[in-house]
Phi, psi and omega in degrees: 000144174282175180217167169192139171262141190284181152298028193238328225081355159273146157275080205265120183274136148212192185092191192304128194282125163231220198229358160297069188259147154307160160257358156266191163355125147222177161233191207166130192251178179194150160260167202299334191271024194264073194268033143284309166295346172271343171266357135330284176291345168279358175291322222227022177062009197246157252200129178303108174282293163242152166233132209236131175273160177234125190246155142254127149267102185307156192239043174261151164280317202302346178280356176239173216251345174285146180305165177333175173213131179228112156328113187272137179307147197087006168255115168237163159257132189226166151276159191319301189313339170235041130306148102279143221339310156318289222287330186265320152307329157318318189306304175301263212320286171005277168289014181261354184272003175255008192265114174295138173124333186271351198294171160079039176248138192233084188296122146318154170289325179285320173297334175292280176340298190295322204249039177223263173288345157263356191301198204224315196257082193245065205227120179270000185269350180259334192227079158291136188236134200270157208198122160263187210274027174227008150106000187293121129002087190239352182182152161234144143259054189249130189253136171265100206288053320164131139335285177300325165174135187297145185228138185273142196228330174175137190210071216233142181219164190276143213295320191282020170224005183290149191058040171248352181087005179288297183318302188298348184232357170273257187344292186326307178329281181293349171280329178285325164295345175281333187286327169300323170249356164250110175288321194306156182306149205241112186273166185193125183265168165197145182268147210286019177253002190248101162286343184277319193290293197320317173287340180302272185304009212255339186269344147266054151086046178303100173254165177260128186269341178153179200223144190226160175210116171252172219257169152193162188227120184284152177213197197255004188166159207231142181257149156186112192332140174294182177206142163349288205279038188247350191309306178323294185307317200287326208276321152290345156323278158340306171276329164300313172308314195298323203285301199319273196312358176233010186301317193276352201222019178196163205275134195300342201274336181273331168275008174288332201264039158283120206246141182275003181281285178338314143340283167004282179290343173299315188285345175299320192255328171274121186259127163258156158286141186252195142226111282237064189301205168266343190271330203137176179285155184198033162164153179196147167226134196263134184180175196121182230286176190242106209290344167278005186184159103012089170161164133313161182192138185253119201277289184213166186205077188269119167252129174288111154024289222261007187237015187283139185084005170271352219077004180283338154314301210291297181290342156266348180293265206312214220008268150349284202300314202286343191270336151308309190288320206296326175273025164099358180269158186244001183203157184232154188196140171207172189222125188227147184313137203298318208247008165272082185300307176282345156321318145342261208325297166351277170330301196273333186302336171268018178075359145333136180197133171311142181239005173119345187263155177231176183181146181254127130251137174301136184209137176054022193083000182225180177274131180222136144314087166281150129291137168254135156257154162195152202230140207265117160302345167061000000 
């Protein structure tokens, strides 16, 4: 099965279910009438978390059942495109964190950009964004102009502006704008526990069409950008990885005086992705752009000791490379000690190859050989 880590941090498997799963935490969406493929994954552990209904909204006015709708006043509604760029992603992260299933979701500017303004189905005049009178972010309405059928993707307001009639008159908007170039019915899912969502759509003439479910499979961690008060954990991380993973091959007396306090303030401003156990962070990766060259770079790459072979490597290095392609790099690099053999081994199993350059760095009180690896992000 293929993967992805989301901007949240879940890691959601699809395509056919077999048994080439991560080994933590995953998800999985189905639809409820697919009982093959759900007893397939459930074969394969994994286990109904959520159930989401799939609605249609007619974009007739005359089909829905709510009172007039009047934009409430100091509220205006625009379109995306004349948001700014920042200002409306935030906006997205914000609200997604009352959307069940999204929370802790945090867009890169590039992963935004790609999957927003490049997207094919893109229309700013259907993913409206509501503005009070000091230009302040207060709710999207936004729809996805989809071949096959428009689909309302999130229709979300900020908690200090709900039960103002906003949401209900945000929507009333984008359904009329979607109607201007589309007539057909607007698909939409919402999970059957958001009693507020549900009377919102159920009153422009929602109907339900059918049922989706997702899934989860438990695993030992979780990815998830760091924050300032994660500095300690990482900063030990880092060392512990470093004393195990440099034992055979470095002098026992530097790496014992390595102290992880020293560590600390790098890590208060460089936020790496970590990864999250039930115990604490227990791997993190540091990576952007590469100050030598065009390319990405995996900056440091730590894992704790007692979590090696589980898969907490394999999934942030993938993780880290695709969130490096997604910002625009087409090649990755990272530089690792000549004589760290598992480290290697490591690297290349994620598809890494040495490329030829070498280089001496002070390391432990001596002159140590790096390699540089590298990987064509395609």
């Amino acid at each position: 099965m293929k993967q992805w880590i989301r901007p949240d941090g879940r890691c959601f498997v699809f395509g056919e279910p077999d048994d080439d799963l991560p080994p933590g935490r995953a998800h999985a969406g189905v639809d409820e009438a697919d009982e093959a493929r759900a007893r397939a994954l459930a074969g394969l552990g994994f286990a109904s978390q959520r159930r989401e209904l799939v609605l249609e909204l007619p974009t007739d006015p005359a089909a829905w059942s709510v009172p007039a709708v009047e934009t409430p006043s100091g509220i205006a509604f625009v379109p995306a495109d004349r948001v700014e760029e920042e200002q409306l992603r935030l906006l997205d992260d914000l609200l997604r964190q009352d959307v069940p299933g999204t929370d802790g979701w945090k867009w890169s500017p590039a992963g935004f950009r790609e999957e927003t303004y490049e997207s094919r189905d893109f229309d700013p005049a259907t993913y409206l964004v509501a503005l009070d009178e000091r230009r302040s972010g207060v709710g999207i309405a936004r729809v996805w102009m989809r071949p096959d059928r428009p689909r309302l993707g999130l229709i979300a307001v900020r908690p200090d502006w709900r039960r103002r009639g906003v949401a209900r008159a945000l929507l009333a908007a984008a359904l009329t704008a979607v109607r201007e170039r589309d007539p057909r019915d607007v698909r939409t899912d919402v999970d059957e526990t958001n009693t507020a969502s549900r009377s919102l759509l159920f009153g422009f003439g929602g109907r339900t069409m059918g049922a989706s479910l997702e899934l989860v499979r438990e695993g030992g961690f979780r990815l998830r950008p760091s924050v300032p008060e994660d500095a300690e954990a990482i900063a030990a991380v880092q060392v512990r990885s470093a004393q195990a993973g440099f034992a055979h091959f470095r002098p026992p007396v530097a790496l014992a005086t390595l102290d992880p306090a020293l560590r600390v303030p790098l890590w208060r401003e460089r936020l790496p992705l970590v990864a999250e156990g039930a115990e604490g962070i227990v791997g993190l990766a540091h990576f952007g752009p590469s100050e030598a060259e065009k390319a990405g770079e995996i900056y440091r790459f730590f894992v704790a000791p007692e979590c090696w072979g589980e898969g907490i490597g394999r999934a942030l290095m993938a993780s880290a490379l695709e969130q490096l392609r997604v910002a625009g790099h087409s090649q990755a690099i990272l530089w690792v000690h000549a004589d760290n053999g598992r480290a290697r081994r490591f690297y290349e199993a994620a598809g890494l190859r040495p490329d030829g350059a070498e280089r001496d760095e002070e390391a432990f009180g001596e002159v140590v050989k790096e390699l540089r690896y590298r990987i064509d992000l395609g």
